[in-house]
PDB file of C-alpha atoms and ligand atoms in Angstrom:
ATOM      1  CA  MET A   1     103.548   7.103  62.643  1.00 48.00           C
ATOM      2  CA  THR A   2     100.370   5.070  62.812  1.00 51.00           C
ATOM      3  CA  ASP A   3      97.788   6.060  65.384  1.00 49.00           C
ATOM      4  CA  ARG A   4      96.445   2.724  66.572  1.00 52.00           C
ATOM      5  CA  GLN A   5      93.200   4.163  67.927  1.00 57.00           C
ATOM      6  CA  GLU A   6      92.035   5.397  64.552  1.00 68.00           C
ATOM      7  CA  VAL A   7      89.053   3.905  62.755  1.00 86.00           C
ATOM      8  CA  LEU A   8      89.654   3.301  59.065  1.00 95.00           C
ATOM      9  CA  PRO A   9      88.852   4.688  56.635  1.00 97.00           C
ATOM     10  CA  GLN A  10      89.390   8.014  58.396  1.00 97.00           C
ATOM     11  CA  ARG A  11      87.464  11.038  57.084  1.00 98.00           C
ATOM     12  CA  ILE A  12      89.319  14.345  57.375  1.00 98.00           C
ATOM     13  CA  SER A  13      87.688  17.677  56.510  1.00 98.00           C
ATOM     14  CA  ALA A  14      90.076  20.433  55.405  1.00 98.00           C
ATOM     15  CA  ARG A  15      90.190  23.674  57.442  1.00 97.00           C
ATOM     16  CA  ILE A  16      90.032  27.066  55.725  1.00 96.00           C
ATOM     17  CA  LYS A  17      93.220  29.160  56.107  1.00 94.00           C
ATOM     18  CA  ASP A  18      94.448  32.393  54.507  1.00 89.00           C
ATOM     19  CA  VAL A  19      97.646  32.150  52.456  1.00 87.00           C
ATOM     20  CA  GLY A  20      98.860  35.357  50.825  1.00 78.00           C
ATOM     21  CA  GLY A  21      95.324  36.740  50.538  1.00 79.00           C
ATOM     22  CA  VAL A  22      93.825  33.552  49.126  1.00 84.00           C
ATOM     23  CA  PRO A  23      91.573  31.213  51.110  1.00 88.00           C
ATOM     24  CA  VAL A  24      92.926  27.670  51.028  1.00 94.00           C
ATOM     25  CA  SER A  25      91.632  24.370  52.352  1.00 97.00           C
ATOM     26  CA  ARG A  26      94.244  22.687  54.554  1.00 98.00           C
ATOM     27  CA  ALA A  27      93.896  18.921  54.967  1.00 98.00           C
ATOM     28  CA  LEU A  28      97.374  18.207  56.414  1.00 98.00           C
ATOM     29  CA  PRO A  29      98.522  18.580  59.085  1.00 97.00           C
ATOM     30  CA  VAL A  30      95.353  18.490  61.187  1.00 96.00           C
ATOM     31  CA  LYS A  31      95.040  17.205  64.726  1.00 94.00           C
ATOM     32  CA  GLU A  32      93.625  13.844  63.663  1.00 94.00           C
ATOM     33  CA  ARG A  33      96.304  13.230  61.022  1.00 96.00           C
ATOM     34  CA  ARG A  34      99.796  14.686  60.737  1.00 96.00           C
ATOM     35  CA  GLN A  35     101.088  13.002  57.585  1.00 97.00           C
ATOM     36  CA  ILE A  36     100.720  10.291  54.932  1.00 98.00           C
ATOM     37  CA  GLY A  37     104.143   8.780  54.314  1.00 98.00           C
ATOM     38  CA  ALA A  38     106.442  11.807  54.114  1.00 98.00           C
ATOM     39  CA  TRP A  39     103.607  14.038  52.805  1.00 98.00           C
ATOM     40  CA  CYS A  40     103.184  16.377  55.764  1.00 98.00           C
ATOM     41  CA  PHE A  41     101.227  19.344  54.410  1.00 98.00           C
ATOM     42  CA  LEU A  42      98.370  19.709  51.920  1.00 98.00           C
ATOM     43  CA  ASP A  43      96.781  23.009  50.907  1.00 97.00           C
ATOM     44  CA  HIS A  44      94.140  23.188  48.187  1.00 98.00           C
ATOM     45  CA  ALA A  45      93.694  26.652  46.629  1.00 95.00           C
ATOM     46  CA  GLY A  46      90.625  27.368  44.519  1.00 90.00           C
ATOM     47  CA  PRO A  47      89.130  26.835  42.072  1.00 91.00           C
ATOM     48  CA  ALA A  48      88.803  30.627  42.205  1.00 88.00           C
ATOM     49  CA  VAL A  49      88.579  33.598  39.865  1.00 86.00           C
ATOM     50  CA  PHE A  50      90.232  36.875  40.861  1.00 82.00           C
ATOM     51  CA  LYS A  51      89.264  40.437  40.011  1.00 77.00           C
ATOM     52  CA  GLY A  52      91.785  43.144  39.174  1.00 70.00           C
ATOM     53  CA  ASP A  53      95.026  42.778  41.111  1.00 73.00           C
ATOM     54  CA  ASP A  54      93.737  40.143  43.481  1.00 78.00           C
ATOM     55  CA  GLY A  55      95.326  36.736  43.573  1.00 82.00           C
ATOM     56  CA  MET A  56      98.060  34.916  45.384  1.00 83.00           C
ATOM     57  CA  LYS A  57     100.789  37.185  46.733  1.00 86.00           C
ATOM     58  CA  VAL A  58     103.090  35.374  49.117  1.00 90.00           C
ATOM     59  CA  GLY A  59     106.073  37.471  50.208  1.00 92.00           C
ATOM     60  CA  PRO A  60     109.602  36.181  50.849  1.00 96.00           C
ATOM     61  CA  HIS A  61     109.596  33.367  53.371  1.00 97.00           C
ATOM     62  CA  PRO A  62     112.025  30.552  54.178  1.00 98.00           C
ATOM     63  CA  HIS A  63     111.833  26.787  54.401  1.00 98.00           C
ATOM     64  CA  ILE A  64     114.053  24.066  55.836  1.00 98.00           C
ATOM     65  CA  GLY A  65     113.887  20.276  55.999  1.00 98.00           C
ATOM     66  CA  LEU A  66     111.226  19.775  53.322  1.00 98.00           C
ATOM     67  CA  GLN A  67     110.332  19.874  49.647  1.00 98.00           C
ATOM     68  CA  THR A  68     107.508  22.193  48.550  1.00 98.00           C
ATOM     69  CA  PHE A  69     105.551  20.485  45.795  1.00 98.00           C
ATOM     70  CA  THR A  70     103.152  22.579  43.709  1.00 98.00           C
ATOM     71  CA  TRP A  71     100.663  20.907  41.341  1.00 98.00           C
ATOM     72  CA  MET A  72      98.891  23.359  39.084  1.00 97.00           C
ATOM     73  CA  LEU A  73      95.371  22.736  37.772  1.00 97.00           C
ATOM     74  CA  GLU A  74      94.296  26.194  36.551  1.00 94.00           C
ATOM     75  CA  GLY A  75      95.994  29.574  36.263  1.00 93.00           C
ATOM     76  CA  GLU A  76      99.659  30.503  36.550  1.00 93.00           C
ATOM     77  CA  VAL A  77     101.918  31.210  39.526  1.00 94.00           C
ATOM     78  CA  LEU A  78     105.398  32.753  39.416  1.00 95.00           C
ATOM     79  CA  HIS A  79     107.930  31.156  41.750  1.00 97.00           C
ATOM     80  CA  ARG A  80     111.119  33.047  42.611  1.00 97.00           C
ATOM     81  CA  ASP A  81     113.772  31.945  45.061  1.00 98.00           C
ATOM     82  CA  SER A  82     117.085  32.789  46.655  1.00 98.00           C
ATOM     83  CA  LEU A  83     118.951  30.502  44.227  1.00 98.00           C
ATOM     84  CA  GLY A  84     117.908  32.882  41.432  1.00 98.00           C
ATOM     85  CA  SER A  85     115.209  30.577  40.076  1.00 98.00           C
ATOM     86  CA  GLU A  86     112.313  32.312  38.357  1.00 97.00           C
ATOM     87  CA  GLN A  87     109.718  29.921  37.031  1.00 97.00           C
ATOM     88  CA  ILE A  88     106.082  30.231  36.001  1.00 96.00           C
ATOM     89  CA  ILE A  89     104.149  27.085  36.683  1.00 96.00           C
ATOM     90  CA  ARG A  90     101.226  26.222  34.395  1.00 96.00           C
ATOM     91  CA  PRO A  91      98.498  23.579  34.497  1.00 96.00           C
ATOM     92  CA  GLY A  92      99.792  20.019  34.307  1.00 98.00           C
ATOM     93  CA  GLN A  93     103.188  20.973  35.717  1.00 98.00           C
ATOM     94  CA  VAL A  94     104.973  20.470  39.025  1.00 98.00           C
ATOM     95  CA  ASN A  95     107.310  22.909  40.765  1.00 98.00           C
ATOM     96  CA  LEU A  96     109.506  21.242  43.359  1.00 98.00           C
ATOM     97  CA  MET A  97     111.665  23.216  45.759  1.00 98.00           C
ATOM     98  CA  THR A  98     113.985  21.149  47.906  1.00 98.00           C
ATOM     99  CA  ALA A  99     114.702  23.372  50.894  1.00 98.00           C
ATOM    100  CA  GLY A 100     117.308  21.265  52.676  1.00 98.00           C
ATOM    101  CA  ARG A 101     119.325  23.485  55.027  1.00 98.00           C
ATOM    102  CA  GLY A 102     117.557  26.668  53.895  1.00 98.00           C
ATOM    103  CA  ILE A 103     116.012  28.620  51.014  1.00 98.00           C
ATOM    104  CA  THR A 104     113.705  31.617  50.551  1.00 98.00           C
ATOM    105  CA  HIS A 105     110.957  31.997  47.959  1.00 97.00           C
ATOM    106  CA  THR A 106     107.989  34.087  46.807  1.00 96.00           C
ATOM    107  CA  GLU A 107     104.832  32.985  45.003  1.00 93.00           C
ATOM    108  CA  ASP A 108     102.602  35.323  43.005  1.00 90.00           C
ATOM    109  CA  SER A 109      99.657  34.873  40.676  1.00 89.00           C
ATOM    110  CA  ALA A 110     100.795  35.536  37.103  1.00 87.00           C
ATOM    111  CA  GLY A 111      99.475  35.720  33.570  1.00 74.00           C
ATOM    112  CA  ARG A 112      96.286  37.202  32.171  1.00 69.00           C
ATOM    113  CA  ASN A 113      94.302  34.232  33.313  1.00 60.00           C
ATOM    114  CA  ALA A 114      92.993  35.284  36.719  1.00 79.00           C
ATOM    115  CA  ARG A 115      92.035  31.780  37.705  1.00 87.00           C
ATOM    116  CA  LEU A 116      93.708  29.750  40.397  1.00 91.00           C
ATOM    117  CA  HIS A 117      93.373  26.080  41.162  1.00 95.00           C
ATOM    118  CA  ALA A 118      96.363  24.361  42.700  1.00 96.00           C
ATOM    119  CA  ALA A 119      97.551  22.003  45.380  1.00 98.00           C
ATOM    120  CA  GLN A 120     100.636  22.780  47.409  1.00 97.00           C
ATOM    121  CA  LEU A 121     102.132  19.985  49.407  1.00 98.00           C
ATOM    122  CA  TRP A 122     105.192  19.550  51.560  1.00 98.00           C
ATOM    123  CA  ILE A 123     107.280  16.420  51.704  1.00 98.00           C
ATOM    124  CA  ALA A 124     109.434  15.981  54.821  1.00 98.00           C
ATOM    125  CA  LEU A 125     113.040  15.167  53.932  1.00 98.00           C
ATOM    126  CA  PRO A 126     114.358  12.113  55.813  1.00 98.00           C
ATOM    127  CA  PRO A 127     116.766  12.907  58.691  1.00 98.00           C
ATOM    128  CA  ALA A 128     119.828  11.978  56.591  1.00 98.00           C
ATOM    129  CA  ASP A 129     118.815  14.439  53.846  1.00 98.00           C
ATOM    130  CA  SER A 130     117.247  17.210  55.913  1.00 98.00           C
ATOM    131  CA  THR A 131     120.258  19.544  55.660  1.00 97.00           C
ATOM    132  CA  ILE A 132     121.244  18.968  52.015  1.00 98.00           C
ATOM    133  CA  ALA A 133     121.939  21.904  49.707  1.00 98.00           C
ATOM    134  CA  PRO A 134     118.774  23.627  48.466  1.00 98.00           C
ATOM    135  CA  ARG A 135     117.659  23.220  44.832  1.00 98.00           C
ATOM    136  CA  PHE A 136     114.710  24.007  42.600  1.00 98.00           C
ATOM    137  CA  ASP A 137     113.279  21.782  39.855  1.00 98.00           C
ATOM    138  CA  HIS A 138     110.484  22.383  37.353  1.00 98.00           C
ATOM    139  CA  TYR A 139     108.738  19.437  35.701  1.00 98.00           C
ATOM    140  CA  PRO A 140     106.693  20.426  32.634  1.00 97.00           C
ATOM    141  CA  ASP A 141     106.021  16.843  31.499  1.00 97.00           C
ATOM    142  CA  LEU A 142     104.727  14.046  33.678  1.00 98.00           C
ATOM    143  CA  PRO A 143     103.515  10.546  32.774  1.00 98.00           C
ATOM    144  CA  VAL A 144      99.839  10.657  31.740  1.00 98.00           C
ATOM    145  CA  TRP A 145      97.627   7.680  30.782  1.00 98.00           C
ATOM    146  CA  HIS A 146      93.964   6.749  30.558  1.00 98.00           C
ATOM    147  CA  HIS A 147      92.220   3.731  32.010  1.00 98.00           C
ATOM    148  CA  ASP A 148      88.617   3.040  33.124  1.00 98.00           C
ATOM    149  CA  GLN A 149      87.540   6.511  31.831  1.00 98.00           C
ATOM    150  CA  VAL A 150      90.050   8.108  34.212  1.00 98.00           C
ATOM    151  CA  SER A 151      92.989  10.356  33.228  1.00 98.00           C
ATOM    152  CA  PHE A 152      95.935   9.551  35.458  1.00 98.00           C
ATOM    153  CA  THR A 153      98.949  11.819  35.981  1.00 98.00           C
ATOM    154  CA  LEU A 154     101.838  10.393  37.972  1.00 98.00           C
ATOM    155  CA  LEU A 155     103.139  13.317  40.021  1.00 98.00           C
ATOM    156  CA  THR A 156     105.892  11.526  41.894  1.00 98.00           C
ATOM    157  CA  GLY A 157     107.008   7.933  42.454  1.00 98.00           C
ATOM    158  CA  GLU A 158     106.147   4.868  40.391  1.00 98.00           C
ATOM    159  CA  TYR A 159     102.957   3.141  39.320  1.00 98.00           C
ATOM    160  CA  GLY A 160     102.980  -0.007  37.184  1.00 97.00           C
ATOM    161  CA  ASP A 161     105.360   0.703  34.277  1.00 97.00           C
ATOM    162  CA  HIS A 162     105.165   4.456  34.845  1.00 98.00           C
ATOM    163  CA  ARG A 163     107.886   6.423  36.557  1.00 98.00           C
ATOM    164  CA  SER A 164     107.733  10.122  37.440  1.00 98.00           C
ATOM    165  CA  PRO A 165     110.902  12.211  36.949  1.00 98.00           C
ATOM    166  CA  VAL A 166     110.201  14.175  40.148  1.00 98.00           C
ATOM    167  CA  LEU A 167     113.053  14.050  42.652  1.00 98.00           C
ATOM    168  CA  HIS A 168     112.183  12.376  45.920  1.00 98.00           C
ATOM    169  CA  PHE A 169     114.091  11.130  48.948  1.00 98.00           C
ATOM    170  CA  SER A 170     111.771   8.565  50.514  1.00 97.00           C
ATOM    171  CA  PRO A 171     109.434   5.896  49.108  1.00 98.00           C
ATOM    172  CA  LEU A 172     106.273   7.754  48.143  1.00 98.00           C
ATOM    173  CA  ILE A 173     103.688   8.309  45.434  1.00 98.00           C
ATOM    174  CA  GLY A 174     101.504  11.192  44.304  1.00 98.00           C
ATOM    175  CA  MET A 175      98.952  10.788  41.534  1.00 98.00           C
ATOM    176  CA  ASP A 176      96.166  12.928  40.033  1.00 98.00           C
ATOM    177  CA  LEU A 177      92.973  11.188  38.871  1.00 98.00           C
ATOM    178  CA  LEU A 178      90.361  12.934  36.708  1.00 98.00           C
ATOM    179  CA  ALA A 179      87.181  11.037  35.849  1.00 98.00           C
ATOM    180  CA  GLN A 180      86.078  11.699  32.249  1.00 98.00           C
ATOM    181  CA  GLN A 181      82.794   9.876  32.930  1.00 98.00           C
ATOM    182  CA  ALA A 182      81.080   8.419  35.958  1.00 98.00           C
ATOM    183  CA  THR A 183      83.247   5.365  36.573  1.00 98.00           C
ATOM    184  CA  GLN A 184      84.712   2.801  38.906  1.00 98.00           C
ATOM    185  CA  THR A 185      88.404   1.952  38.921  1.00 98.00           C
ATOM    186  CA  THR A 186      90.627  -0.343  40.953  1.00 98.00           C
ATOM    187  CA  LEU A 187      94.163   0.773  41.741  1.00 98.00           C
ATOM    188  CA  ASP A 188      97.074  -1.427  42.706  1.00 98.00           C
ATOM    189  CA  THR A 189      98.483  -0.320  46.034  1.00 98.00           C
ATOM    190  CA  ARG A 190     101.577  -1.351  47.985  1.00 98.00           C
ATOM    191  CA  PRO A 191     100.880  -3.024  51.330  1.00 98.00           C
ATOM    192  CA  ASP A 192     103.961  -1.329  52.813  1.00 98.00           C
ATOM    193  CA  PHE A 193     102.578   2.135  51.925  1.00 98.00           C
ATOM    194  CA  GLU A 194      99.881   4.080  53.726  1.00 98.00           C
ATOM    195  CA  TYR A 195      97.485   5.982  51.444  1.00 98.00           C
ATOM    196  CA  GLY A 196      94.997   8.790  51.364  1.00 98.00           C
ATOM    197  CA  PHE A 197      92.715  10.288  48.704  1.00 98.00           C
ATOM    198  CA  PHE A 198      91.950  13.990  48.675  1.00 98.00           C
ATOM    199  CA  VAL A 199      88.931  15.177  46.676  1.00 98.00           C
ATOM    200  CA  LEU A 200      89.856  18.262  44.624  1.00 98.00           C
ATOM    201  CA  GLU A 201      86.511  18.389  42.801  1.00 98.00           C
ATOM    202  CA  GLY A 202      83.416  16.245  42.481  1.00 98.00           C
ATOM    203  CA  GLN A 203      82.645  13.153  44.473  1.00 98.00           C
ATOM    204  CA  LEU A 204      84.379   9.930  45.478  1.00 98.00           C
ATOM    205  CA  THR A 205      82.712   6.849  46.901  1.00 98.00           C
ATOM    206  CA  TYR A 206      85.004   4.490  48.814  1.00 98.00           C
ATOM    207  CA  ARG A 207      83.670   1.462  50.713  1.00 97.00           C
ATOM    208  CA  GLY A 208      80.148   2.838  50.537  1.00 97.00           C
ATOM    209  CA  GLU A 209      81.036   6.253  51.991  1.00 98.00           C
ATOM    210  CA  VAL A 210      80.762   9.449  49.936  1.00 98.00           C
ATOM    211  CA  TYR A 211      83.527  12.085  50.048  1.00 98.00           C
ATOM    212  CA  THR A 212      83.241  15.518  48.438  1.00 98.00           C
ATOM    213  CA  ALA A 213      85.582  18.427  47.637  1.00 98.00           C
ATOM    214  CA  ASN A 214      88.101  19.232  50.371  1.00 98.00           C
ATOM    215  CA  GLU A 215      87.667  15.945  52.165  1.00 98.00           C
ATOM    216  CA  LEU A 216      90.582  13.562  52.636  1.00 98.00           C
ATOM    217  CA  VAL A 217      90.027   9.881  53.227  1.00 98.00           C
ATOM    218  CA  TYR A 218      92.952   8.109  54.903  1.00 98.00           C
ATOM    219  CA  VAL A 219      92.795   4.380  54.175  1.00 98.00           C
ATOM    220  CA  GLY A 220      95.864   3.204  56.111  1.00 97.00           C
ATOM    221  CA  GLU A 221      98.422   0.569  55.127  1.00 97.00           C
ATOM    222  CA  GLY A 222      98.396  -3.143  54.263  1.00 97.00           C
ATOM    223  CA  LEU A 223      96.190  -2.827  51.173  1.00 98.00           C
ATOM    224  CA  SER A 224      97.065  -4.402  47.791  1.00 98.00           C
ATOM    225  CA  SER A 225      94.248  -2.649  45.911  1.00 98.00           C
ATOM    226  CA  VAL A 226      91.597   0.026  46.368  1.00 98.00           C
ATOM    227  CA  THR A 227      88.379   0.461  44.382  1.00 98.00           C
ATOM    228  CA  LEU A 228      87.138   3.986  43.810  1.00 98.00           C
ATOM    229  CA  THR A 229      83.806   5.135  42.380  1.00 98.00           C
ATOM    230  CA  LEU A 230      83.883   8.603  40.839  1.00 98.00           C
ATOM    231  CA  MET A 231      81.259  10.990  39.523  1.00 98.00           C
ATOM    232  CA  LYS A 232      81.919  12.501  36.089  1.00 98.00           C
ATOM    233  CA  GLY A 233      84.402  15.379  36.349  1.00 98.00           C
ATOM    234  CA  SER A 234      85.678  14.314  39.762  1.00 98.00           C
ATOM    235  CA  ARG A 235      89.323  14.961  40.492  1.00 98.00           C
ATOM    236  CA  LEU A 236      91.393  13.320  43.234  1.00 98.00           C
ATOM    237  CA  LEU A 237      94.890  13.425  44.588  1.00 98.00           C
ATOM    238  CA  LEU A 238      96.260  10.063  45.672  1.00 98.00           C
ATOM    239  CA  LEU A 239      99.016  10.361  48.280  1.00 98.00           C
ATOM    240  CA  GLY A 240     100.995   7.458  49.651  1.00 98.00           C
ATOM    241  CA  GLY A 241     104.294   6.440  51.147  1.00 98.00           C
ATOM    242  CA  THR A 242     105.969   4.274  53.740  1.00 98.00           C
ATOM    243  CA  PRO A 243     104.967   5.409  57.234  1.00 97.00           C
ATOM    244  CA  VAL A 244     107.681   7.635  58.698  1.00 97.00           C
ATOM    245  CA  GLN A 245     109.060   6.207  61.940  1.00 95.00           C
ATOM    246  CA  GLU A 246     110.708   9.365  63.222  1.00 96.00           C
ATOM    247  CA  ARG A 247     108.576  12.141  64.702  1.00 96.00           C
ATOM    248  CA  ILE A 248     108.277  14.903  62.092  1.00 97.00           C
ATOM    249  CA  MET A 249     108.149  18.305  63.805  1.00 97.00           C
ATOM    250  CA  MET A 250     106.807  21.400  62.100  1.00 97.00           C
ATOM    251  CA  TRP A 251     106.834  25.036  63.048  1.00 97.00           C
ATOM    252  CA  TRP A 252     105.704  27.771  60.637  1.00 97.00           C
ATOM    253  CA  ASN A 253     107.529  26.981  57.359  1.00 97.00           C
ATOM    254  CA  PHE A 254     110.106  24.721  58.948  1.00 98.00           C
ATOM    255  CA  VAL A 255     110.295  20.944  59.233  1.00 98.00           C
ATOM    256  CA  GLY A 256     112.784  19.109  61.436  1.00 98.00           C
ATOM    257  CA  TYR A 257     113.276  16.288  63.877  1.00 97.00           C
ATOM    258  CA  ASP A 258     114.127  18.293  67.006  1.00 96.00           C
ATOM    259  CA  VAL A 259     113.062  21.534  68.661  1.00 96.00           C
ATOM    260  CA  GLN A 260     116.531  23.032  68.533  1.00 97.00           C
ATOM    261  CA  THR A 261     116.637  22.843  64.716  1.00 97.00           C
ATOM    262  CA  LEU A 262     113.299  24.666  64.484  1.00 97.00           C
ATOM    263  CA  GLN A 263     114.258  27.312  67.071  1.00 97.00           C
ATOM    264  CA  GLN A 264     117.571  27.926  65.302  1.00 98.00           C
ATOM    265  CA  ALA A 265     115.766  28.395  61.975  1.00 98.00           C
ATOM    266  CA  VAL A 266     113.383  30.970  63.529  1.00 98.00           C
ATOM    267  CA  SER A 267     116.299  32.867  65.025  1.00 97.00           C
ATOM    268  CA  ASP A 268     118.443  32.692  61.865  1.00 98.00           C
ATOM    269  CA  TRP A 269     115.603  33.867  59.608  1.00 98.00           C
ATOM    270  CA  ASN A 270     114.585  36.752  61.868  1.00 97.00           C
ATOM    271  CA  ASN A 271     118.247  37.820  62.120  1.00 97.00           C
ATOM    272  CA  GLY A 272     118.793  37.739  58.347  1.00 95.00           C
ATOM    273  CA  ASP A 273     121.261  34.834  58.409  1.00 96.00           C
ATOM    274  CA  ILE A 274     122.824  34.145  55.013  1.00 96.00           C
ATOM    275  CA  ARG A 275     121.767  30.479  55.110  1.00 96.00           C
ATOM    276  CA  PHE A 276     118.400  31.534  53.646  1.00 97.00           C
ATOM    277  CA  GLY A 277     119.748  33.825  50.927  1.00 96.00           C
ATOM    278  CA  THR A 278     117.645  36.599  49.384  1.00 95.00           C
ATOM    279  CA  VAL A 279     115.025  36.768  46.634  1.00 96.00           C
ATOM    280  CA  GLU A 280     116.300  39.586  44.397  1.00 93.00           C
ATOM    281  CA  ASN A 281     113.847  42.442  43.755  1.00 86.00           C
ATOM    282  CA  ALA A 282     111.117  40.820  45.817  1.00 85.00           C
ATOM    283  CA  PRO A 283     107.980  42.974  45.591  1.00 80.00           C
ATOM    284  CA  ARG A 284     107.124  42.534  49.271  1.00 85.00           C
ATOM    285  CA  GLU A 285     108.807  42.556  52.664  1.00 88.00           C
ATOM    286  CA  PRO A 286     109.955  39.253  54.157  1.00 91.00           C
ATOM    287  CA  LEU A 287     107.451  37.611  56.479  1.00 91.00           C
ATOM    288  CA  PRO A 288     108.746  37.401  60.087  1.00 94.00           C
ATOM    289  CA  ALA A 289     108.890  33.979  61.741  1.00 97.00           C
ATOM    290  CA  PRO A 290     106.789  33.581  64.887  1.00 96.00           C
ATOM    291  CA  SER A 291     108.711  32.399  67.981  1.00 95.00           C
ATOM    292  CA  TYR A 292     108.605  28.728  68.767  1.00 93.00           C
ATOM    293  CA  PRO A 293     105.971  28.469  71.529  1.00 90.00           C
ATOM    294  CA  ALA A 294     107.146  27.659  75.047  1.00 85.00           C
ATOM    295  CA  SER A 295     104.039  25.456  75.406  1.00 85.00           C
ATOM    296  CA  ARG A 296     105.501  23.060  72.852  1.00 82.00           C
ATOM    297  CA  LEU A 297     108.940  22.736  74.455  1.00 79.00           C
TER     298      LEU A 297
HETATM  299 MN1   MN B   1     106.539  28.427  50.761  1.00 58.97          MN
END
């Protein structure tokens, strides 16, 4: 939903949060911006180097109503879920877990390489698809091309003649841009999409304003192109999609369109309901769901 009071472009600074022992920079949702298209959550982990046994260790926890979308830049993370999926994700790959009516997963740093650099995003499923059967998909190969000294990877959606294989349920795009040299590039954008650019590394200049790592610039809708100036080595995530008309509600790891759905998920998870299944041989105890706050009813 578009906030009509906002001044564009809107600068959003990520907040530091702890996820499974790893500090992450969270750029969505924040009070000044809840979503970009159906993208409703953006965590940026690293770049970091771990010592010994340190690293990401996220115990069993559930999701509903969303897709978790993991884009790996450095290091390896093992995903396991209640469907029996067990998948290591490596740099240049996407893991996509479509939660639908309910799923449980764990995420743990893996491999000898103790580095971690990743983005984890959530995509809200549209109301008609929010209770579909859960599934997990791994995408080791995504469209990659080079233009204006920039390496582009199409994470989801379409761009020009390129089409990502990643399953999605609403009109949206995700793209990674890595500047091989200091450069300027102009992207074609869809006027019916709203867009944002998140700086993973380096520096972006957009309309004369400089944005650095862990800043998100929301540029709104109605644009048919955007021109970006990038320092050498800069890396961005482009996120876009058609503005969602319904009010997306989030509580803990749950996404829905009404309070009752979220409250039911909290209750079902804490009572061990079979809708969420079980991650076999999980190395840690399940994380309890906090009660839905009365102040938000
Ligand atoms: Mn999760």
